[in-house]
Amino acid sequence: MNVIRRIGRSFSPIEKSDEGRDQWPSRAGFLLAAVGGAIGMGNLLRYPSVVFNNHGLQWFIPYLMAIFIIAIPGLILEVAIGQAYQGGTVVAYNHMNKRLKGTGMGLLFIGFVVSTYFNTIVAWIMTFFRHSFQSPLPWQGRSQEFYVQNVLRRVEPIEGSLSADGSSVLSYTQYPGTGIVGEVAGWSAFVWFLTWLCIFQGVAVTGRVVYFTMGLPVVMTIILIGRSVSLPNAGEGVKLYFATWNGGKLASSGIWQAACGQVFFSTGVGFGYYTAYASYNRKFANAVQDAIIIVCSNASFEAIAAFAVFGVVGYLGLDPDSGETLAGSFDVGFVTYPEALAEMPAAPFWAVIFFLTLLFLGVSSAFAMIDAIVTLVMDMSPKLSRPLVVTSLITMMYLLSLPYCTEFGYYHLNGIDAWTSNMALIFVVWSECVTSTTVYRWKDVVSQVGVPAFVTYNVGYFGGQIFGVAVGHAVSPSAGAGLGFGLFIAGTAIALLIAKSPDSRAPRFWGRNLYTSRLWYMAFYSGNQLKRDLNVIVATGKNWSIPVFWSPLLRYASAPILAIIFSFAYPSFYQVRYDPLNIVGFAAAHCCLLIIVLGFIVPKWFDVFIPPERREEGDVITAPHVVSGVIEAHRDHEIESGSAEIEHKGASEPKTP
């Protein structure tokens, strides 16, 4: 281990901050690592699928709206708190409030669960990659059969069933195939080893590895695009993607749900690695600009990379108007595209390029999720050896991934993925949005309007989301919307009447009368104050500031949208409750919800993950409108600027012998 550590240090010297934390060797290293976490197999595969199924240029209307309403505000939050508070998700959320440690743990839970099966998908890619060196390609004319029998080697289950009215389970699904698929397990070990190589030495190595893991897939994707659009009839697929208008699709809820889901899952918000990566930044880096660069890079890559798939769509003559659909990312990557590759001239070459691209995209996403968990352990006391922590974690996670390498692994993966994505991930990000704009410095709000008003307003706010979506499913969407807005308006009106008069005047026009001043504190104070406190650090000098509309977007747009999406999970589970693997996935998702709730109720249970000297950061007494940490931030900035100036002079002045 010491030999490996010395080799790593010689390859990439470790830089440290004044607090002793590792630092990125450059801003480009951080951005490429963060973009690598966002850009993955889903950009090249899942995105074209949902665009095809919601065909036409009108797709970009809900897609771009979701980017600005969900992705950018959420990413600004995760990057800014990691950088400002110099800690991983648990430390950063503890700094905001001691009861938010569970939210930080929930983020890590998502990355932990997803990474255990994510590398198995990359192992499937490696199986295809191995067979790509044959001519003709072994799946030619039998892509579906090859995928099921030669790659997955899955044994079909004995399907369970519900009663005719769906009220009871008649029989549960049985999975007779339980053996481990040796090749998948072997390739999975190889992928975990690659992950270990990328992160064992810290961001010093990761910051250089990403030039390769991100640079090569970009080049390969450009090559694939060139080849795809040159295929016969490829223009029809490109026309379907970028030159067809079908405005009637906008009246369907499906396209809006698909756009929100794609943006949400492709950007990687909610996995915790943005906060972990940002904690290794210099404290006064340009966090807002970095967050926007990450989101825009991800969106640009998937929008451009889609041409590689839509060229194949035209070549194969696929048409959504005929009722054809492209299923999830698995079928596109492992059935549809390989089928087209097999028919191309020089098919083995293009197959090697395609699956190698998917490999690097997969690994860059995998080590980002693992690194967030490593950051949690490295932030704890006493300090442990990073190579030892990474090695132990990778070994444990490989063992946990073995059930996905079995003959029923495909179904197990689908069951865990469905409920992690559709329930746990959405709830975690919803929790981020509402807690950062409700719990942060809540005592300031209570001191100005009183506990009864604070509680009443938030009962209306949360009650409107909970009961509104419940009635929307049980009765009708219009009834749910009416109840939701009604509860919120009623809670707001009652809170305004019972609130006490604020001692500190609200800013700008909000302070013109008593009621608008009360409304300001209950509705906007927490999020606005978080923005102000973060801007003291992340907006120093010429850095971009967090905009004034950021916190209202999180609280009153992002959160309600996520609550609606989350609500679809329970009706969906009710239809598949006869499947044991879906039950396991559903239970695992609720473990994440339980972690967040327990963190709020009994925060001391999570103190073990916080260094002793930082445990009280989330319980600091503040005063209304007083910006937290101004003196400390300016002092730290002067120290950092002074150090940078000294380093610059040291580099420019000639050394005396």
mmCIF file of N, CA and C in Angstrom, residues 419-518:
data_model
loop_
_atom_site.group_PDB
_atom_site.id
_atom_site.type_symbol
_atom_site.label_atom_id
_atom_site.label_comp_id
_atom_site.label_asym_id
_atom_site.label_seq_id
_atom_site.Cartn_x
_atom_site.Cartn_y
_atom_site.Cartn_z
ATOM 1 N N TRP A 419 -37.274 2.189 -7.463
ATOM 2 C CA TRP A 419 -37.743 2.880 -6.258
ATOM 3 C C TRP A 419 -36.705 3.822 -5.685
ATOM 4 N N THR A 420 -35.427 3.564 -5.956
ATOM 5 C CA THR A 420 -34.411 4.547 -5.570
ATOM 6 C C THR A 420 -34.580 5.823 -6.384
ATOM 7 N N SER A 421 -34.835 5.662 -7.693
ATOM 8 C CA SER A 421 -34.965 6.821 -8.580
ATOM 9 C C SER A 421 -36.292 7.533 -8.400
ATOM 10 N N ASN A 422 -37.375 6.776 -8.343
ATOM 11 C CA ASN A 422 -38.712 7.375 -8.344
ATOM 12 C C ASN A 422 -39.216 7.780 -6.972
ATOM 13 N N MET A 423 -38.528 7.344 -5.914
ATOM 14 C CA MET A 423 -38.994 7.670 -4.579
ATOM 15 C C MET A 423 -37.894 8.306 -3.726
ATOM 16 N N ALA A 424 -36.840 7.551 -3.424
ATOM 17 C CA ALA A 424 -35.821 8.030 -2.496
ATOM 18 C C ALA A 424 -35.108 9.273 -3.015
ATOM 19 N N LEU A 425 -34.674 9.243 -4.265
ATOM 20 C CA LEU A 425 -33.936 10.370 -4.832
ATOM 21 C C LEU A 425 -34.784 11.634 -4.862
ATOM 22 N N ILE A 426 -36.025 11.489 -5.258
ATOM 23 C CA ILE A 426 -36.908 12.655 -5.330
ATOM 24 C C ILE A 426 -37.169 13.217 -3.938
ATOM 25 N N PHE A 427 -37.376 12.337 -2.959
ATOM 26 C CA PHE A 427 -37.628 12.806 -1.600
ATOM 27 C C PHE A 427 -36.403 13.523 -1.027
ATOM 28 N N VAL A 428 -35.219 13.019 -1.316
ATOM 29 C CA VAL A 428 -33.997 13.650 -0.810
ATOM 30 C C VAL A 428 -33.871 15.072 -1.332
ATOM 31 N N VAL A 429 -34.069 15.261 -2.641
ATOM 32 C CA VAL A 429 -33.913 16.599 -3.208
ATOM 33 C C VAL A 429 -35.055 17.506 -2.742
ATOM 34 N N TRP A 430 -36.264 16.952 -2.610
ATOM 35 C CA TRP A 430 -37.363 17.730 -2.022
ATOM 36 C C TRP A 430 -36.980 18.192 -0.623
ATOM 37 N N SER A 431 -36.364 17.304 0.139
ATOM 38 C CA SER A 431 -35.931 17.661 1.493
ATOM 39 C C SER A 431 -34.882 18.762 1.458
ATOM 40 N N GLU A 432 -33.955 18.688 0.509
ATOM 41 C CA GLU A 432 -32.954 19.748 0.362
ATOM 42 C C GLU A 432 -33.626 21.097 0.120
ATOM 43 N N CYS A 433 -34.588 21.099 -0.792
ATOM 44 C CA CYS A 433 -35.238 22.354 -1.180
ATOM 45 C C CYS A 433 -36.001 22.981 -0.016
ATOM 46 N N VAL A 434 -36.765 22.171 0.720
ATOM 47 C CA VAL A 434 -37.638 22.745 1.752
ATOM 48 C C VAL A 434 -36.891 23.035 3.045
ATOM 49 N N THR A 435 -35.923 22.190 3.411
ATOM 50 C CA THR A 435 -35.229 22.441 4.678
ATOM 51 C C THR A 435 -34.298 23.642 4.586
ATOM 52 N N SER A 436 -33.641 23.804 3.447
ATOM 53 C CA SER A 436 -32.724 24.941 3.304
ATOM 54 C C SER A 436 -33.458 26.265 3.311
ATOM 55 N N THR A 437 -34.743 26.251 2.975
ATOM 56 C CA THR A 437 -35.517 27.498 2.932
ATOM 57 C C THR A 437 -36.555 27.588 4.052
ATOM 58 N N THR A 438 -36.546 26.621 4.974
ATOM 59 C CA THR A 438 -37.489 26.640 6.100
ATOM 60 C C THR A 438 -36.781 26.541 7.434
ATOM 61 N N VAL A 439 -35.862 25.576 7.557
ATOM 62 C CA VAL A 439 -35.203 25.306 8.833
ATOM 63 C C VAL A 439 -34.010 26.226 9.064
ATOM 64 N N TYR A 440 -33.348 26.653 7.993
ATOM 65 C CA TYR A 440 -32.168 27.493 8.157
ATOM 66 C C TYR A 440 -32.525 28.784 8.913
ATOM 67 N N ARG A 441 -31.887 29.015 10.037
ATOM 68 C CA ARG A 441 -32.070 30.194 10.894
ATOM 69 C C ARG A 441 -33.549 30.426 11.241
ATOM 70 N N TRP A 442 -34.255 29.340 11.516
ATOM 71 C CA TRP A 442 -35.681 29.432 11.825
ATOM 72 C C TRP A 442 -35.933 30.193 13.118
ATOM 73 N N LYS A 443 -34.957 30.184 14.014
ATOM 74 C CA LYS A 443 -35.138 30.903 15.279
ATOM 75 C C LYS A 443 -35.256 32.413 15.047
ATOM 76 N N ASP A 444 -34.605 32.919 14.002
ATOM 77 C CA ASP A 444 -34.768 34.339 13.658
ATOM 78 C C ASP A 444 -36.216 34.633 13.302
ATOM 79 N N VAL A 445 -36.830 33.731 12.549
ATOM 80 C CA VAL A 445 -38.226 33.919 12.143
ATOM 81 C C VAL A 445 -39.131 33.882 13.366
ATOM 82 N N VAL A 446 -38.916 32.890 14.220
ATOM 83 C CA VAL A 446 -39.742 32.755 15.430
ATOM 84 C C VAL A 446 -39.605 33.979 16.312
ATOM 85 N N SER A 447 -38.405 34.540 16.397
ATOM 86 C CA SER A 447 -38.212 35.713 17.245
ATOM 87 C C SER A 447 -38.993 36.925 16.740
ATOM 88 N N GLN A 448 -39.318 36.925 15.439
ATOM 89 C CA GLN A 448 -40.014 38.072 14.855
ATOM 90 C C GLN A 448 -41.525 37.882 14.753
ATOM 91 N N VAL A 449 -41.996 36.660 14.468
ATOM 92 C CA VAL A 449 -43.445 36.458 14.274
ATOM 93 C C VAL A 449 -44.068 35.539 15.315
ATOM 94 N N GLY A 450 -43.235 34.835 16.093
ATOM 95 C CA GLY A 450 -43.759 33.936 17.107
ATOM 96 C C GLY A 450 -43.905 32.511 16.612
ATOM 97 N N VAL A 451 -43.887 31.563 17.561
ATOM 98 C CA VAL A 451 -43.992 30.144 17.229
ATOM 99 C C VAL A 451 -45.335 29.794 16.578
ATOM 100 N N PRO A 452 -46.486 30.255 17.117
ATOM 101 C CA PRO A 452 -47.776 29.870 16.503
ATOM 102 C C PRO A 452 -47.876 30.247 15.027
ATOM 103 N N ALA A 453 -47.433 31.439 14.683
ATOM 104 C CA ALA A 453 -47.512 31.866 13.283
ATOM 105 C C ALA A 453 -46.565 31.061 12.406
ATOM 106 N N PHE A 454 -45.356 30.813 12.910
ATOM 107 C CA PHE A 454 -44.372 30.031 12.149
ATOM 108 C C PHE A 454 -44.898 28.624 11.871
ATOM 109 N N VAL A 455 -45.456 27.984 12.898
ATOM 110 C CA VAL A 455 -45.985 26.628 12.744
ATOM 111 C C VAL A 455 -47.192 26.621 11.808
ATOM 112 N N THR A 456 -48.107 27.578 11.973
ATOM 113 C CA THR A 456 -49.323 27.616 11.162
ATOM 114 C C THR A 456 -49.001 27.809 9.681
ATOM 115 N N TYR A 457 -48.074 28.708 9.390
ATOM 116 C CA TYR A 457 -47.706 28.934 7.991
ATOM 117 C C TYR A 457 -47.139 27.663 7.371
ATOM 118 N N ASN A 458 -46.272 26.980 8.091
ATOM 119 C CA ASN A 458 -45.639 25.787 7.529
ATOM 120 C C ASN A 458 -46.570 24.584 7.495
ATOM 121 N N VAL A 459 -47.553 24.541 8.391
ATOM 122 C CA VAL A 459 -48.586 23.511 8.287
ATOM 123 C C VAL A 459 -49.358 23.692 6.983
ATOM 124 N N GLY A 460 -49.683 24.930 6.649
ATOM 125 C CA GLY A 460 -50.355 25.194 5.379
ATOM 126 C C GLY A 460 -49.482 24.872 4.188
ATOM 127 N N TYR A 461 -48.189 25.197 4.296
ATOM 128 C CA TYR A 461 -47.253 24.958 3.189
ATOM 129 C C TYR A 461 -47.062 23.461 2.943
ATOM 130 N N PHE A 462 -46.713 22.718 3.988
ATOM 131 C CA PHE A 462 -46.493 21.283 3.827
ATOM 132 C C PHE A 462 -47.807 20.524 3.660
ATOM 133 N N GLY A 463 -48.831 20.942 4.376
ATOM 134 C CA GLY A 463 -50.131 20.282 4.250
ATOM 135 C C GLY A 463 -50.706 20.410 2.859
ATOM 136 N N GLY A 464 -50.494 21.576 2.231
ATOM 137 C CA GLY A 464 -50.977 21.764 0.865
ATOM 138 C C GLY A 464 -50.335 20.790 -0.095
ATOM 139 N N GLN A 465 -49.039 20.522 0.078
ATOM 140 C CA GLN A 465 -48.352 19.577 -0.793
ATOM 141 C C GLN A 465 -48.793 18.136 -0.518
ATOM 142 N N ILE A 466 -48.894 17.781 0.766
ATOM 143 C CA ILE A 466 -49.213 16.391 1.119
ATOM 144 C C ILE A 466 -50.652 16.036 0.754
ATOM 145 N N PHE A 467 -51.588 16.829 1.267
ATOM 146 C CA PHE A 467 -52.996 16.505 1.046
ATOM 147 C C PHE A 467 -53.445 16.856 -0.373
ATOM 148 N N GLY A 468 -52.805 17.864 -0.964
ATOM 149 C CA GLY A 468 -53.154 18.230 -2.335
ATOM 150 C C GLY A 468 -52.867 17.106 -3.313
ATOM 151 N N VAL A 469 -51.651 16.522 -3.229
ATOM 152 C CA VAL A 469 -51.319 15.444 -4.162
ATOM 153 C C VAL A 469 -52.113 14.180 -3.837
ATOM 154 N N ALA A 470 -52.423 13.959 -2.551
ATOM 155 C CA ALA A 470 -53.210 12.775 -2.184
ATOM 156 C C ALA A 470 -54.612 12.849 -2.793
ATOM 157 N N VAL A 471 -55.269 13.997 -2.658
ATOM 158 C CA VAL A 471 -56.601 14.169 -3.231
ATOM 159 C C VAL A 471 -56.523 14.176 -4.754
ATOM 160 N N GLY A 472 -55.436 14.700 -5.295
ATOM 161 C CA GLY A 472 -55.266 14.694 -6.742
ATOM 162 C C GLY A 472 -55.284 13.297 -7.316
ATOM 163 N N HIS A 473 -54.710 12.328 -6.592
ATOM 164 C CA HIS A 473 -54.727 10.941 -7.046
ATOM 165 C C HIS A 473 -56.065 10.270 -6.738
ATOM 166 N N ALA A 474 -56.626 10.574 -5.570
ATOM 167 C CA ALA A 474 -57.845 9.884 -5.142
ATOM 168 C C ALA A 474 -59.092 10.398 -5.859
ATOM 169 N N VAL A 475 -59.132 11.697 -6.153
ATOM 170 C CA VAL A 475 -60.331 12.291 -6.744
ATOM 171 C C VAL A 475 -60.040 12.754 -8.173
ATOM 172 N N SER A 476 -59.335 13.866 -8.284
ATOM 173 C CA SER A 476 -58.972 14.391 -9.594
ATOM 174 C C SER A 476 -57.859 15.414 -9.416
ATOM 175 N N PRO A 477 -57.049 15.652 -10.455
ATOM 176 C CA PRO A 477 -55.979 16.644 -10.346
ATOM 177 C C PRO A 477 -56.489 18.037 -9.981
ATOM 178 N N SER A 478 -57.631 18.433 -10.546
ATOM 179 C CA SER A 478 -58.164 19.771 -10.247
ATOM 180 C C SER A 478 -58.584 19.875 -8.787
ATOM 181 N N ALA A 479 -59.190 18.807 -8.246
ATOM 182 C CA ALA A 479 -59.586 18.814 -6.836
ATOM 183 C C ALA A 479 -58.354 18.880 -5.940
ATOM 184 N N GLY A 480 -57.300 18.142 -6.307
ATOM 185 C CA GLY A 480 -56.062 18.174 -5.530
ATOM 186 C C GLY A 480 -55.416 19.542 -5.549
ATOM 187 N N ALA A 481 -55.390 20.166 -6.743
ATOM 188 C CA ALA A 481 -54.811 21.506 -6.837
ATOM 189 C C ALA A 481 -55.608 22.504 -6.020
ATOM 190 N N GLY A 482 -56.924 22.390 -6.061
ATOM 191 C CA GLY A 482 -57.766 23.299 -5.275
ATOM 192 C C GLY A 482 -57.534 23.148 -3.791
ATOM 193 N N LEU A 483 -57.467 21.901 -3.312
ATOM 194 C CA LEU A 483 -57.230 21.679 -1.888
ATOM 195 C C LEU A 483 -55.840 22.140 -1.476
ATOM 196 N N GLY A 484 -54.848 21.831 -2.315
ATOM 197 C CA GLY A 484 -53.478 22.216 -1.988
ATOM 198 C C GLY A 484 -53.321 23.720 -1.856
ATOM 199 N N PHE A 485 -53.793 24.458 -2.871
ATOM 200 C CA PHE A 485 -53.706 25.915 -2.796
ATOM 201 C C PHE A 485 -54.586 26.462 -1.679
ATOM 202 N N GLY A 486 -55.730 25.814 -1.454
ATOM 203 C CA GLY A 486 -56.624 26.277 -0.397
ATOM 204 C C GLY A 486 -55.996 26.173 0.979
ATOM 205 N N LEU A 487 -55.359 25.034 1.258
ATOM 206 C CA LEU A 487 -54.696 24.853 2.553
ATOM 207 C C LEU A 487 -53.554 25.848 2.728
ATOM 208 N N PHE A 488 -52.806 26.051 1.660
ATOM 209 C CA PHE A 488 -51.687 26.988 1.756
ATOM 210 C C PHE A 488 -52.172 28.416 1.999
ATOM 211 N N ILE A 489 -53.191 28.826 1.265
ATOM 212 C CA ILE A 489 -53.727 30.181 1.425
ATOM 213 C C ILE A 489 -54.347 30.353 2.811
ATOM 214 N N ALA A 490 -55.077 29.318 3.270
ATOM 215 C CA ALA A 490 -55.695 29.409 4.598
ATOM 216 C C ALA A 490 -54.635 29.489 5.681
ATOM 217 N N GLY A 491 -53.597 28.640 5.573
ATOM 218 C CA GLY A 491 -52.520 28.672 6.560
ATOM 219 C C GLY A 491 -51.811 30.009 6.577
ATOM 220 N N THR A 492 -51.596 30.582 5.393
ATOM 221 C CA THR A 492 -50.932 31.883 5.304
ATOM 222 C C THR A 492 -51.794 32.982 5.936
ATOM 223 N N ALA A 493 -53.097 32.973 5.646
ATOM 224 C CA ALA A 493 -54.003 34.000 6.178
ATOM 225 C C ALA A 493 -54.070 33.938 7.696
ATOM 226 N N ILE A 494 -54.213 32.729 8.232
ATOM 227 C CA ILE A 494 -54.293 32.591 9.701
ATOM 228 C C ILE A 494 -52.974 33.011 10.341
ATOM 229 N N ALA A 495 -51.855 32.603 9.742
ATOM 230 C CA ALA A 495 -50.554 32.959 10.292
ATOM 231 C C ALA A 495 -50.352 34.472 10.305
ATOM 232 N N LEU A 496 -50.796 35.153 9.256
ATOM 233 C CA LEU A 496 -50.668 36.607 9.208
ATOM 234 C C LEU A 496 -51.475 37.281 10.317
ATOM 235 N N LEU A 497 -52.616 36.702 10.652
ATOM 236 C CA LEU A 497 -53.473 37.296 11.683
ATOM 237 C C LEU A 497 -52.939 37.074 13.085
ATOM 238 N N ILE A 498 -52.342 35.907 13.353
ATOM 239 C CA ILE A 498 -51.906 35.590 14.719
ATOM 240 C C ILE A 498 -50.444 35.953 14.977
ATOM 241 N N ALA A 499 -49.708 36.331 13.931
ATOM 242 C CA ALA A 499 -48.290 36.651 14.107
ATOM 243 C C ALA A 499 -48.132 37.924 14.925
ATOM 244 N N LYS A 500 -47.064 37.966 15.682
ATOM 245 C CA LYS A 500 -46.767 39.195 16.425
ATOM 246 C C LYS A 500 -46.039 40.176 15.507
ATOM 247 N N SER A 501 -45.955 41.405 15.940
ATOM 248 C CA SER A 501 -45.320 42.432 15.119
ATOM 249 C C SER A 501 -43.802 42.272 15.155
ATOM 250 N N PRO A 502 -43.139 42.205 13.993
ATOM 251 C CA PRO A 502 -41.682 42.047 13.968
ATOM 252 C C PRO A 502 -40.960 43.232 14.593
ATOM 253 N N ASP A 503 -39.880 42.948 15.301
ATOM 254 C CA ASP A 503 -39.056 44.007 15.882
ATOM 255 C C ASP A 503 -38.122 44.623 14.853
ATOM 256 N N SER A 504 -37.696 43.794 13.889
ATOM 257 C CA SER A 504 -36.771 44.245 12.859
ATOM 258 C C SER A 504 -37.533 44.400 11.552
ATOM 259 N N ARG A 505 -37.391 45.537 10.938
ATOM 260 C CA ARG A 505 -38.161 45.832 9.736
ATOM 261 C C ARG A 505 -37.716 44.966 8.569
ATOM 262 N N ALA A 506 -38.669 44.474 7.795
ATOM 263 C CA ALA A 506 -38.375 43.694 6.597
ATOM 264 C C ALA A 506 -37.782 44.598 5.520
ATOM 265 N N PRO A 507 -36.987 44.072 4.598
ATOM 266 C CA PRO A 507 -36.330 44.909 3.586
ATOM 267 C C PRO A 507 -37.287 45.375 2.492
ATOM 268 N N ARG A 508 -36.879 46.472 1.853
ATOM 269 C CA ARG A 508 -37.561 47.016 0.686
ATOM 270 C C ARG A 508 -39.064 47.198 0.928
ATOM 271 N N PHE A 509 -39.898 46.900 -0.091
ATOM 272 C CA PHE A 509 -41.325 47.190 0.025
ATOM 273 C C PHE A 509 -42.027 46.284 1.018
ATOM 274 N N TRP A 510 -41.381 45.166 1.412
ATOM 275 C CA TRP A 510 -42.003 44.255 2.377
ATOM 276 C C TRP A 510 -42.203 44.933 3.736
ATOM 277 N N GLY A 511 -41.414 45.926 4.016
ATOM 278 C CA GLY A 511 -41.511 46.576 5.317
ATOM 279 C C GLY A 511 -42.478 47.752 5.365
ATOM 280 N N ARG A 512 -43.274 47.921 4.305
ATOM 281 C CA ARG A 512 -44.166 49.088 4.256
ATOM 282 C C ARG A 512 -45.344 48.979 5.213
ATOM 283 N N ASN A 513 -45.807 47.756 5.475
ATOM 284 C CA ASN A 513 -46.890 47.615 6.446
ATOM 285 C C ASN A 513 -46.690 46.342 7.259
ATOM 286 N N LEU A 514 -47.507 46.171 8.269
ATOM 287 C CA LEU A 514 -47.338 45.086 9.221
ATOM 288 C C LEU A 514 -47.492 43.713 8.575
ATOM 289 N N TYR A 515 -48.499 43.557 7.703
ATOM 290 C CA TYR A 515 -48.801 42.238 7.171
ATOM 291 C C TYR A 515 -47.769 41.781 6.142
ATOM 292 N N THR A 516 -47.311 42.669 5.298
ATOM 293 C CA THR A 516 -46.278 42.263 4.335
ATOM 294 C C THR A 516 -44.964 41.960 5.051
ATOM 295 N N SER A 517 -44.714 42.652 6.146
ATOM 296 C CA SER A 517 -43.511 42.383 6.927
ATOM 297 C C SER A 517 -43.581 40.990 7.559
ATOM 298 N N ARG A 518 -44.754 40.647 8.102
ATOM 299 C CA ARG A 518 -44.934 39.290 8.658
ATOM 300 C C ARG A 518 -44.783 38.225 7.571
#
